[in-house]
Every structure is written in C-alpha cells, then in structure tokens.
Coordinates of C-alpha atoms in Angstrom, one line a residue:
Chain A
M1 CA 1.4 22.6 -7.3
T2 CA -1.4 22.4 -4.8
D3 CA -4.0 23.0 -7.5
T4 CA -3.0 19.8 -9.2
L5 CA -2.3 17.7 -6.1
D6 CA -5.9 16.6 -5.6
P7 CA -8.8 15.7 -7.9
Q8 CA -11.3 18.4 -8.6
P9 CA -14.5 18.1 -6.7
S10 CA -16.8 15.6 -8.3
T11 CA -19.9 17.1 -9.8
E12 CA -21.6 13.8 -10.0
T13 CA -24.3 13.0 -7.4
I14 CA -24.8 9.6 -5.9
P15 CA -27.8 7.9 -7.4
E16 CA -30.6 7.2 -5.0
D17 CA -30.7 3.6 -5.9
A18 CA -27.1 3.0 -4.9
P19 CA -26.7 -0.7 -4.4
A20 CA -26.8 -2.1 -0.9
P21 CA -23.8 -3.8 0.7
S22 CA -23.8 -7.5 0.4
E23 CA -25.1 -9.4 3.4
F24 CA -21.9 -11.0 4.3
G25 CA -19.3 -8.7 3.0
M26 CA -16.5 -10.5 1.2
R27 CA -14.6 -12.4 3.7
D28 CA -16.5 -15.6 3.2
S29 CA -15.9 -15.3 -0.5
I30 CA -12.1 -14.8 -0.1
I31 CA -11.5 -17.8 2.1
G32 CA -14.3 -20.2 1.2
D33 CA -15.5 -22.0 4.3
S34 CA -14.7 -20.2 7.5
P35 CA -12.5 -22.0 10.0
E36 CA -14.2 -23.3 13.1
G37 CA -15.1 -20.4 15.4
T38 CA -14.8 -17.7 12.8
D39 CA -18.3 -17.5 11.6
V40 CA -19.2 -14.3 10.0
W41 CA -21.9 -12.5 11.9
Q42 CA -23.7 -9.2 11.8
R43 CA -24.0 -7.0 14.8
V44 CA -27.0 -5.1 13.6
P45 CA -29.0 -5.6 10.4
Y46 CA -27.4 -3.1 8.0
N47 CA -29.0 -1.6 5.0
A48 CA -27.2 1.1 3.1
D49 CA -30.6 2.5 2.0
D50 CA -31.1 3.5 5.6
Y51 CA -28.1 5.8 5.3
G52 CA -27.8 7.1 1.7
P53 CA -25.0 9.4 0.7
V54 CA -22.7 10.7 3.5
S55 CA -23.8 14.1 4.7
D56 CA -21.1 14.6 7.4
F57 CA -17.9 12.6 7.4
A58 CA -17.2 13.4 11.1
T59 CA -20.2 11.4 12.3
D60 CA -21.3 9.4 9.2
F61 CA -18.0 8.4 7.5
D62 CA -18.2 5.9 4.6
H63 CA -15.0 5.2 2.7
A64 CA -17.2 3.3 0.1
D65 CA -19.2 6.4 -0.6
K66 CA -18.6 7.0 -4.3
D67 CA -17.6 10.6 -3.7
Y68 CA -15.0 9.7 -1.0
N69 CA -12.0 8.6 -3.0
P70 CA -12.1 11.5 -5.5
N71 CA -12.3 14.0 -2.6
A72 CA -10.6 12.2 0.2
P73 CA -7.8 14.8 0.9
K74 CA -10.5 17.4 1.3
V75 CA -12.4 15.2 3.7
W76 CA -9.3 14.6 5.8
K77 CA -8.4 18.3 5.9
Q78 CA -12.0 19.3 6.9
L79 CA -11.9 16.7 9.8
R80 CA -8.5 18.0 11.0
D81 CA -9.5 21.6 10.7
D82 CA -12.7 20.8 12.7
G83 CA -10.6 19.3 15.4
C84 CA -11.7 15.8 14.8
P85 CA -8.7 13.4 15.0
V86 CA -11.0 10.3 15.1
A87 CA -14.3 10.2 13.2
H88 CA -17.1 7.8 13.7
S89 CA -19.8 6.1 11.7
D90 CA -22.7 3.9 12.5
R91 CA -22.3 2.3 9.1
Y92 CA -21.1 -1.3 8.9
G93 CA -22.4 -1.8 12.5
G94 CA -20.0 0.7 14.0
M95 CA -16.7 2.1 12.7
W96 CA -14.0 4.5 13.9
I97 CA -11.7 6.5 11.6
P98 CA -8.5 8.0 13.0
I99 CA -7.4 10.8 10.7
T100 CA -4.2 12.3 12.1
H101 CA -0.8 10.7 11.8
E102 CA -0.6 10.3 15.6
A103 CA -3.9 8.5 15.8
V104 CA -3.2 6.2 12.8
H105 CA 0.2 5.4 14.3
D106 CA -1.3 4.6 17.7
V107 CA -3.8 2.1 16.2
A108 CA -1.2 0.4 14.0
Y109 CA 1.2 0.0 16.9
D110 CA -1.4 -1.3 19.4
T111 CA -1.9 -4.9 18.5
D112 CA -3.4 -5.7 22.0
N113 CA -6.4 -3.5 21.5
F114 CA -6.7 -3.8 17.8
T115 CA -6.7 -7.1 15.9
S116 CA -6.0 -7.7 12.3
R117 CA -8.6 -10.5 12.1
S118 CA -10.2 -8.6 9.3
V119 CA -8.5 -5.9 7.4
V120 CA -11.3 -5.1 5.0
V121 CA -14.3 -3.4 6.4
A122 CA -17.5 -5.2 5.5
V123 CA -21.0 -5.6 6.8
G124 CA -20.4 -9.0 8.1
R125 CA -17.6 -9.3 10.6
P126 CA -15.6 -12.4 11.5
G127 CA -16.1 -13.8 15.0
D128 CA -13.4 -14.6 17.5
L129 CA -11.0 -17.3 16.5
A130 CA -11.1 -20.4 18.6
M131 CA -7.3 -20.8 18.3
P132 CA -5.1 -19.3 20.9
A133 CA -2.7 -17.8 18.4
P134 CA -4.8 -15.8 15.9
I135 CA -3.9 -16.8 12.4
G136 CA -6.8 -15.5 10.4
A137 CA -7.8 -16.3 6.9
V138 CA -4.9 -14.9 4.9
P139 CA -1.7 -14.9 7.1
P140 CA 0.2 -12.9 8.0
I141 CA -1.9 -9.8 7.1
S142 CA -4.8 -11.2 9.1
S143 CA -2.7 -12.5 12.0
D144 CA -1.8 -11.0 15.3
P145 CA 1.2 -11.7 17.5
P146 CA 2.7 -14.2 18.2
F147 CA 1.6 -16.2 15.2
H148 CA 2.1 -13.2 12.9
G149 CA 5.8 -13.1 13.4
K150 CA 6.3 -16.7 12.3
A151 CA 4.1 -16.4 9.3
R152 CA 5.6 -13.2 8.2
R153 CA 9.2 -14.3 8.6
M154 CA 8.3 -17.2 6.3
L155 CA 7.3 -14.8 3.5
L156 CA 9.9 -12.1 4.0
P157 CA 12.9 -13.6 2.2
P158 CA 11.5 -13.7 -1.4
F159 CA 10.4 -10.1 -1.0
A160 CA 13.7 -8.8 0.5
P161 CA 15.4 -6.0 -1.5
K162 CA 18.2 -8.2 -2.9
Q163 CA 15.7 -10.7 -4.2
I164 CA 13.5 -8.1 -5.8
E165 CA 16.3 -6.1 -7.5
P166 CA 16.9 -8.7 -10.2
W167 CA 13.3 -8.4 -11.4
E168 CA 14.0 -4.9 -12.7
D169 CA 14.8 -5.9 -16.3
E170 CA 11.7 -8.0 -16.6
V171 CA 9.5 -5.2 -15.3
R172 CA 11.1 -2.8 -17.8
I173 CA 10.5 -5.2 -20.7
L174 CA 6.9 -5.6 -19.6
C175 CA 6.3 -1.8 -19.4
R176 CA 7.8 -1.3 -22.9
R177 CA 5.7 -4.1 -24.3
L178 CA 2.6 -2.4 -22.9
L179 CA 3.6 0.9 -24.4
D180 CA 4.3 -0.8 -27.7
Q181 CA 0.8 -2.3 -27.7
M182 CA -0.7 1.2 -27.6
G183 CA -0.1 1.2 -31.3
E184 CA 0.6 4.2 -33.5
I185 CA 0.7 7.4 -31.6
T186 CA 0.0 10.8 -33.1
P187 CA 1.2 13.5 -30.8
G188 CA -1.6 16.0 -30.0
E189 CA -4.3 13.6 -31.0
S190 CA -3.8 10.1 -29.6
V191 CA -5.5 9.4 -26.3
V192 CA -4.5 6.4 -24.3
D193 CA -5.9 5.1 -21.0
A194 CA -2.9 5.1 -18.6
A195 CA -4.8 3.0 -16.1
V196 CA -6.6 0.5 -18.3
Q197 CA -3.9 0.1 -21.0
Y198 CA -0.9 0.4 -18.7
A199 CA -0.9 0.6 -14.9
Q200 CA -3.3 -2.2 -14.3
H201 CA -1.3 -4.8 -16.3
I202 CA 2.0 -4.3 -14.5
P203 CA 1.6 -5.7 -11.0
V204 CA -0.7 -8.6 -12.0
N205 CA 1.7 -9.7 -14.6
V206 CA 4.8 -9.5 -12.3
I207 CA 3.2 -11.3 -9.4
G208 CA 1.7 -13.9 -11.7
R209 CA 5.2 -14.5 -13.1
M210 CA 6.7 -14.7 -9.6
L211 CA 4.1 -17.3 -8.7
G212 CA 4.8 -19.3 -11.8
F213 CA 1.3 -18.9 -13.2
P214 CA 0.6 -18.8 -16.9
E215 CA 0.7 -15.4 -18.4
E216 CA -2.6 -15.8 -20.2
D217 CA -4.4 -15.9 -16.8
E218 CA -3.8 -12.3 -16.0
A219 CA -7.4 -11.2 -16.6
L220 CA -8.7 -13.8 -14.2
F221 CA -6.6 -12.4 -11.3
R222 CA -7.6 -8.9 -12.1
E223 CA -11.2 -9.7 -12.0
F224 CA -10.7 -11.5 -8.7
V225 CA -9.0 -8.5 -7.1
H226 CA -11.7 -6.2 -8.3
V227 CA -14.4 -8.4 -6.9
A228 CA -12.6 -8.7 -3.5
L229 CA -11.8 -5.0 -2.9
E230 CA -14.3 -2.9 -4.8
T231 CA -17.6 -4.6 -4.4
I232 CA -18.4 -4.0 -0.7
A233 CA -21.4 -2.2 -2.0
Q234 CA -22.7 -4.8 -4.4
E235 CA -25.6 -7.3 -4.0
P236 CA -24.8 -10.9 -3.1
G237 CA -24.6 -13.1 -6.2
T238 CA -22.8 -10.5 -8.2
R239 CA -19.4 -11.6 -7.0
G240 CA -18.8 -14.2 -9.6
G241 CA -15.5 -15.7 -10.4
I242 CA -14.2 -16.2 -6.8
D243 CA -14.9 -19.9 -6.6
D244 CA -13.4 -20.3 -10.0
L245 CA -10.3 -18.6 -8.8
G246 CA -10.1 -20.8 -5.7
K247 CA -10.3 -23.9 -7.9
Y248 CA -7.7 -22.4 -10.2
I249 CA -5.2 -21.8 -7.4
R250 CA -5.8 -25.3 -6.2
A251 CA -5.0 -26.6 -9.7
Q252 CA -1.8 -24.5 -9.8
I253 CA -0.7 -25.9 -6.4
E254 CA -1.4 -29.4 -7.7
D255 CA 0.6 -28.7 -10.9
H256 CA 3.5 -27.4 -8.8
R257 CA 3.4 -30.5 -6.7
E258 CA 3.8 -32.6 -9.8
N259 CA 6.3 -30.2 -11.4
P260 CA 8.1 -28.3 -8.7
R261 CA 10.0 -25.2 -10.1
D262 CA 11.9 -22.2 -8.9
D263 CA 9.1 -19.9 -8.2
L264 CA 7.1 -18.4 -5.4
T265 CA 4.4 -21.1 -5.4
S266 CA 7.0 -23.9 -5.0
Y267 CA 8.8 -21.8 -2.4
L268 CA 5.6 -21.6 -0.3
M269 CA 4.9 -25.3 -0.7
N270 CA 8.3 -26.1 0.6
M271 CA 8.1 -23.8 3.6
E272 CA 7.9 -25.3 7.0
L273 CA 6.1 -23.8 10.0
D274 CA 6.8 -25.5 13.3
G275 CA 8.5 -28.3 11.5
E276 CA 5.6 -29.1 9.2
K277 CA 4.9 -28.3 5.6
L278 CA 2.2 -25.8 5.1
S279 CA -1.3 -27.1 4.3
D280 CA -2.7 -26.4 0.9
D281 CA -5.2 -24.1 2.5
I282 CA -2.4 -21.9 4.0
V283 CA -0.5 -22.0 0.7
G284 CA -3.6 -21.0 -1.1
G285 CA -4.5 -18.3 1.4
S286 CA -1.0 -16.8 1.1
I287 CA -1.2 -16.8 -2.7
I288 CA -4.6 -15.1 -2.5
L289 CA -3.0 -12.5 -0.2
L290 CA -0.2 -11.9 -2.6
L291 CA -2.6 -11.5 -5.5
V292 CA -5.1 -9.2 -3.6
A293 CA -2.5 -7.2 -1.8
G294 CA -0.1 -6.7 -4.6
I295 CA -2.2 -6.0 -7.7
D296 CA -4.8 -3.4 -7.0
T297 CA -2.5 -1.3 -4.7
T298 CA 0.4 -0.9 -7.0
W299 CA -1.8 -0.4 -10.0
S300 CA -3.4 2.5 -8.0
A301 CA 0.0 4.0 -7.1
I302 CA 1.2 3.9 -10.7
G303 CA -2.1 5.4 -11.9
S304 CA -2.2 8.2 -9.3
S305 CA 1.4 9.1 -10.1
L306 CA 0.7 9.4 -13.9
W307 CA -2.5 11.3 -13.1
H308 CA -0.3 13.8 -11.2
L309 CA 2.3 14.0 -13.9
A310 CA -0.4 14.6 -16.6
Q311 CA -1.2 17.8 -14.8
S312 CA 2.3 18.8 -13.7
P313 CA 4.6 19.8 -16.6
G314 CA 7.1 21.2 -14.2
D315 CA 7.5 17.8 -12.5
R316 CA 7.7 16.0 -15.8
Q317 CA 10.5 18.3 -16.9
R318 CA 12.4 17.9 -13.6
L319 CA 12.3 14.1 -13.9
A320 CA 13.6 14.5 -17.5
D321 CA 16.4 16.9 -16.6
D322 CA 17.4 15.3 -13.3
P323 CA 16.7 11.5 -13.4
E324 CA 18.3 11.1 -9.9
V325 CA 15.5 13.0 -8.3
M326 CA 13.4 9.9 -8.9
T327 CA 14.7 8.5 -5.6
F328 CA 12.8 11.3 -3.8
A329 CA 9.9 11.6 -6.3
I330 CA 8.9 8.0 -5.8
E331 CA 8.5 8.5 -2.1
E332 CA 6.6 11.7 -2.7
F333 CA 4.2 9.9 -5.0
L334 CA 3.8 7.3 -2.3
R335 CA 3.2 9.9 0.4
A336 CA 0.8 12.2 -1.5
Y337 CA -1.1 9.4 -3.2
A338 CA -0.8 6.5 -0.9
P339 CA -3.3 4.0 -2.2
V340 CA -3.9 1.8 0.8
T341 CA -6.3 2.2 3.7
M342 CA -6.2 -0.9 6.0
A343 CA -8.6 -1.8 8.8
R344 CA -8.6 -3.4 12.2
M345 CA -11.2 -4.6 14.6
V346 CA -11.3 -3.5 18.3
A347 CA -10.1 -6.5 20.3
K348 CA -11.3 -5.4 23.6
D349 CA -13.2 -2.4 25.0
N350 CA -10.8 0.6 25.3
E351 CA -10.7 4.3 25.4
F352 CA -8.7 5.6 22.4
H353 CA -8.0 9.3 22.1
G354 CA -11.1 10.0 24.2
C355 CA -13.3 7.6 22.1
P356 CA -15.2 4.8 23.8
M357 CA -14.3 1.9 21.5
K358 CA -16.2 -1.4 21.9
K359 CA -15.0 -4.9 21.2
D360 CA -15.6 -5.8 17.5
D361 CA -16.0 -2.2 16.3
W362 CA -14.3 -1.6 13.0
V363 CA -11.4 0.8 12.9
L364 CA -10.3 2.1 9.5
L365 CA -6.6 2.8 9.1
P366 CA -6.2 5.5 6.5
F367 CA -2.5 5.7 6.0
P368 CA -3.1 8.1 3.1
A369 CA -4.7 10.6 5.6
A370 CA -1.7 10.3 8.0
N371 CA 0.5 11.2 5.0
R372 CA -1.3 14.5 4.7
D373 CA -1.1 15.5 8.3
P374 CA 0.6 19.0 8.5
K375 CA 1.9 18.1 12.0
Q376 CA 4.0 15.4 10.4
F377 CA 4.8 16.9 7.1
E378 CA 5.7 20.4 6.1
D379 CA 3.4 21.8 3.5
A380 CA 1.6 18.4 3.6
D381 CA -0.9 19.1 0.8
S382 CA 1.8 20.2 -1.7
F383 CA 3.6 17.8 -3.9
I384 CA 7.3 18.5 -3.5
I385 CA 9.2 16.3 -5.9
D386 CA 12.5 16.4 -4.1
R387 CA 11.1 16.3 -0.5
E388 CA 14.1 15.2 1.6
I389 CA 12.4 14.5 4.9
N390 CA 9.7 12.0 4.2
R391 CA 8.7 9.5 6.8
H392 CA 5.5 8.5 5.0
S393 CA 3.4 5.5 5.9
A394 CA 2.2 4.5 2.5
F395 CA 3.3 0.9 3.4
G396 CA 1.9 1.0 6.8
L397 CA 3.5 1.4 10.2
G398 CA 4.5 -1.3 12.7
I399 CA 4.6 -5.0 12.4
H400 CA 2.4 -5.2 9.3
R401 CA 4.6 -3.1 7.1
C402 CA 3.7 -4.0 3.5
L403 CA 5.5 -7.2 2.7
G404 CA 5.7 -6.3 -1.0
S405 CA 7.0 -2.8 -0.6
N406 CA 10.3 -3.4 -2.3
L407 CA 8.5 -4.9 -5.3
A408 CA 5.9 -2.2 -5.3
R409 CA 8.6 0.5 -5.4
L410 CA 10.4 -1.2 -8.2
E411 CA 7.3 -1.5 -10.3
L412 CA 6.3 2.2 -9.6
K413 CA 9.7 3.5 -10.4
V414 CA 10.1 1.5 -13.6
A415 CA 6.5 2.1 -14.7
I416 CA 7.0 5.9 -14.4
E417 CA 10.5 6.0 -15.9
E418 CA 9.3 4.0 -19.0
F419 CA 6.1 6.0 -19.5
I420 CA 7.8 9.4 -19.4
A421 CA 10.7 8.1 -21.5
R422 CA 8.2 7.1 -24.2
F423 CA 5.8 10.0 -23.7
P424 CA 7.7 13.0 -22.2
N425 CA 4.5 15.2 -22.5
F426 CA 0.9 14.2 -21.9
E427 CA -2.2 15.8 -20.4
L428 CA -5.6 14.6 -19.0
A429 CA -8.0 14.0 -21.8
G430 CA -11.4 13.5 -20.2
D431 CA -13.1 12.2 -17.1
V432 CA -11.1 10.3 -14.6
T433 CA -12.9 7.5 -12.7
W434 CA -11.6 6.8 -9.2
S435 CA -11.8 3.5 -7.4
V436 CA -14.4 2.9 -4.6
G437 CA -13.4 1.5 -1.3
Q438 CA -10.2 1.0 0.7
I439 CA -7.8 1.2 -2.2
R440 CA -7.6 4.6 -3.8
G441 CA -6.5 5.2 -7.4
P442 CA -7.7 6.1 -10.9
R443 CA -9.5 3.3 -12.7
V444 CA -10.1 5.2 -15.9
L445 CA -7.3 7.6 -16.8
P446 CA -7.5 9.0 -20.4
V447 CA -4.4 11.0 -21.3
R448 CA -3.6 12.8 -24.6
I449 CA 0.0 12.3 -25.8
L450 CA 1.6 15.6 -26.7
A451 CA 4.6 16.5 -28.8
D452 CA 7.9 16.0 -27.1
Chain B
M1 CA 45.7 13.8 7.3
P2 CA 45.1 15.0 3.8
G3 CA 44.9 18.8 3.2
S4 CA 46.1 21.5 5.5
E5 CA 42.8 22.6 7.1
P6 CA 43.1 23.2 10.8
V7 CA 41.6 20.6 13.0
P8 CA 38.3 21.8 14.3
Q9 CA 38.6 23.2 17.8
Q10 CA 35.6 21.6 19.2
E11 CA 36.1 18.1 17.8
T12 CA 33.7 16.4 20.2
D13 CA 30.9 18.6 18.8
D14 CA 31.7 17.5 15.3
T15 CA 31.4 13.8 15.8
M16 CA 28.2 12.1 14.9
Q17 CA 27.1 8.7 16.3
I18 CA 24.5 6.6 14.6
H19 CA 22.4 4.0 16.2
L20 CA 19.9 1.6 14.8
D21 CA 17.2 0.1 17.0
A22 CA 16.7 -3.3 15.4
E23 CA 13.5 -3.8 17.4
K24 CA 11.9 -0.8 15.8
C25 CA 13.0 -1.6 12.3
Q26 CA 10.2 -3.0 10.1
G27 CA 12.1 -3.4 6.9
H28 CA 10.9 -0.3 5.1
N29 CA 14.3 -0.3 3.4
R30 CA 14.6 3.5 3.2
C31 CA 18.0 3.6 4.9
Y32 CA 19.6 1.0 2.6
A33 CA 18.2 2.9 -0.4
L34 CA 19.4 6.3 0.7
A35 CA 22.7 5.4 2.5
P36 CA 24.0 2.1 1.3
E37 CA 27.5 3.1 2.6
L38 CA 26.1 2.9 6.1
F39 CA 23.3 0.3 6.0
D40 CA 22.9 -3.1 4.6
V41 CA 19.8 -5.4 4.6
D42 CA 19.7 -9.0 5.7
D43 CA 17.9 -11.9 4.0
Y44 CA 14.7 -10.8 5.6
G45 CA 15.0 -7.3 4.5
Q46 CA 15.8 -5.9 7.9
A47 CA 18.3 -3.1 8.2
V48 CA 21.8 -3.8 9.4
L49 CA 24.0 -0.9 10.5
M50 CA 27.4 -1.7 9.1
E51 CA 29.4 0.2 11.7
E52 CA 27.9 1.2 15.0
G53 CA 29.2 4.5 16.4
D54 CA 31.0 7.3 14.7
V55 CA 29.9 8.4 11.2
P56 CA 32.7 9.2 8.8
D57 CA 32.8 12.9 7.8
G58 CA 31.8 12.3 4.2
L59 CA 28.7 10.4 5.2
K60 CA 27.0 12.6 7.7
D61 CA 24.5 14.0 5.2
K62 CA 23.6 10.5 4.2
A63 CA 23.2 9.5 7.8
R64 CA 20.9 12.5 8.4
L65 CA 18.9 11.5 5.3
A66 CA 18.5 7.9 6.4
A67 CA 17.3 9.0 9.9
A68 CA 14.9 11.6 8.5
N69 CA 13.2 9.0 6.3
C70 CA 12.7 6.1 8.6
P71 CA 9.0 5.8 9.2
E72 CA 9.5 3.9 12.4
Y73 CA 12.1 6.3 13.9
A74 CA 14.5 3.4 14.3
I75 CA 17.6 5.4 13.5
T76 CA 19.0 8.0 15.9
L77 CA 21.9 10.3 15.6
T78 CA 23.7 11.8 18.5
G79 CA 26.4 14.4 18.8
D80 CA 25.1 16.1 15.6

C-alpha cells in the first residue's frame, strides 16, 4: 500500500542550464492588458540561475523545481518531521509555504490577511487594485470579499450538483470513445498512455461542450492551459498561443451574441451583476478561468488515480468486486493525490504561526500537503480505498471552494469506472513524467494492458 | 411500535440531533452524496438539512458519515 502510494524518487538530475523564469510571470498573458492600478511589478530582480536546484525545502522551497512534484509527499513529510509547519523561500521575491493542515486551513480562512489577487505564483506580482472591492483578473477565484461573493454566486448555479448530474451519460460516451480510439489491444503487449490518450482529453472536451465551443478546438484549449500553468520557468516569448486564444474567445462571444444558445457562454452573457450585464471582458475572464481551472486539474486527478491503480492490483480487484466502494475510493484518490496547490498574497504585514509575513509576500497553499497531515488523517500516507472519515481539502477550504468540484468528481468517477471496465488489469510500462508547478499529476503515463 | 424489543431504558442518551451551520457550508456536497435522506442541495449547491433536530434511528450511521466527511466542519451531532 504505502509502497505504491508515492512516486519512486527521481533519479534524474536537474540540468544546470534550467530555463529562467519569465520576466513577468504569466498574469499579463492570461488577462491581456492589466486593469488600471494592477500593474505587474517585481520586488527584486529575480534570476533562477542565482538559485539553481533546491537544496533545502525548508528554507529554499520551489514548487517549480522539476524534482518537487514527483517527490512532493516526501518533501512534506520531511518538513513536518523537522517541525517546520511553514517553510520559506527567497525565490519569486519571497514566498511562504504552510505545510500542515492547520496552517493551510488558517491561510485559506483568513481573507483579511491573505488576498487572492493572484493565485499563481510568478516572478512578477500584481500591484494593489485601485478598486475598493477587489475583483481581480479572473473573478471569482482572483476576488476577495465582498465582491467575491457576488461573482461566485453568479457562477454557482450551472455547477450545482443537480445541474451536473445530467452530464454523466455524455462523459461516459466520451470516455468510451477515447478507449475505442486506442485501437486493437493485445493483452500483455499493448501499451497505451493513460494521460496523453485518455485523461487529458476528458475535462477539456466536457468544459468545451458546456461552453458551446466547437469540439475540434480541443487542442487549442489544452495548449493554453499548459502555457498558463506549467511555464513559470520558461523564457519570455515562448508562451505562444495565448493572444490567439484571447481572440478566439472573443470570437466565440461574438458568435453567441448573434446566435444565443443554451450553454454556459450564453448563460454568462445573460448574467447581471448589480443590474448590469457583464462586460465582454468579465465574460471572457470567466471563460478563461473555467478553462484553466477545469482542465489541467481534473486531467491530473484522473491520471494520478490511474497511476495508483496501475500499481495496486488489490485496489483494482476491490473496485471490480464491490463497485459501491467507488463512493469512498473517489474521495481517497482526491485526498491522496490532490492535484491543486493554490496561492495567496499577503495583504498586510502580519505574524502567522510565528512567521513575520510582509505585505505582497507570496503564500503557497498546498492543499495536497494538508491532505497528508497525520494530525488530520489516520495513516495519512496510506491509500485506504474505503476510508470512511475523510475531510480532505482537495477542492480547497473556505470561500474559494472549487466551483467545479461536482463536475470534477463526476469526470473522475466515470473516467475510472470506464477505464477499469475496459481494462481490468494494467501495469506501469515505462517512465512516468510528472507535471511541473502548482498542478500535480502525471503528464506521460504509459501502461501495459494485461489479460483480464 | 413494530417488533417486541424493549424500549431502551436511557432513551435520552439514544437520541441524536443533527445541526447544519449554513454559514460554514461551502458547498462541498459531501453530505448530500453520502446521506441524501438527510440533506438536499439548493440551486447554488449549498447544503440544506431536510429536518432539523432528531435523526431517525435508521439514519444515524449516515448522519455520522455526513458529519465525518464535511471539510468545513459545518455539521454537528449532539446526544450521540
């Protein structure tokens, strides 16, 4: 059990010529022109070459270190064992990293001291908003109270459980189609990539369909999400495709204006906030949020779960013998392999768990680390498929609980059910490549299909 | 009363009250998934406790399950 819960230590070393972080991070790219008063600025000139690979995660933490995601659970355990509930790093101009469930919880709940103005750590940081009610670039994830509540309430209904349930059949058909497309399978020989050929297609396809976007544009969304979330460490000028996507979304909004239909894009365009229709900018920002937040994350959760099952014949058998255990299994996949680490910025100087936090410091919010805290979970580093007490925080804690959690759960459940129904037995068949950055999951996942 | 089992002597110890703190609920939807007999969800995905107060005998395990899986500690049980 525990031996298959976490990836084996990576034997790869980080190349000395690892690319430097881009000068302005990604925020400018995500939203185009910054609103007045939100210029991106750097606190100190930052060059990753001055730092190199992480030597000590307690004092030099970097979640974008290539070795972090494959080894993250070991990093968290080491920090907890060393009595370090909050780690620190000078990287990115200053960043704090709470590790324990308690510390993560306390940051997530304290919206006075920690702002959501930017939820992705980057070298450049957004300045104070000029507006009294912080909205941020992609509401409501980037918003603080009181605006947050209004923006969120607007988006909640289409993602409420009873609105999501009817999508099950469509998700199931999609999963079966992806499995069909793997072609002729010879048990014992055929190797498929469960991330590239399966997991990554599911959420992008579903959210695209909910938005009413053409199916053939799937690859474009995927590229965008990759660019936004996994290229913290790339040179400026390598983030192609974003402007094109902005134009594309504007064209979709225009098309929906001319031909309104029963989908999420038209829903957003018809919403009113304080008695006024949303501007195209806000509609576009919300669409970008739905794409970015919904694709990479669920793809990671599906991939990690299949990665686990590839190494756990006992758990595969249990799911086959006792399908009802899936209710608990899904939550245990989400707990043990939570894909999403969020971030906050310190809103005002404060002392947090003994740490002197300064305004505009970054604070990473590793919900996956909180989920492995033995003070919160019995036998936290073991995967217990029928774990009955499971207050995991894979979807966050507090007011920013993942808006798409009901959709994500549905996709995860159906994706696993369909995969193991088609392929009851499979094993890892080569090197697994893990993502880099705040979203953790396998990006290359070769599995060999075995006889039933 | 169906059956012929004696009424428990300490009846007050056997009652279980359930309470939902709507302010704490963030719509994780765990209670509705685990105990739909006790919880519903509204159009915004927020939990709704169908009947405040005593939990029927047959649903006590489900009530415990719902409470034990709420990430926000929004469900409390008393008298258990």
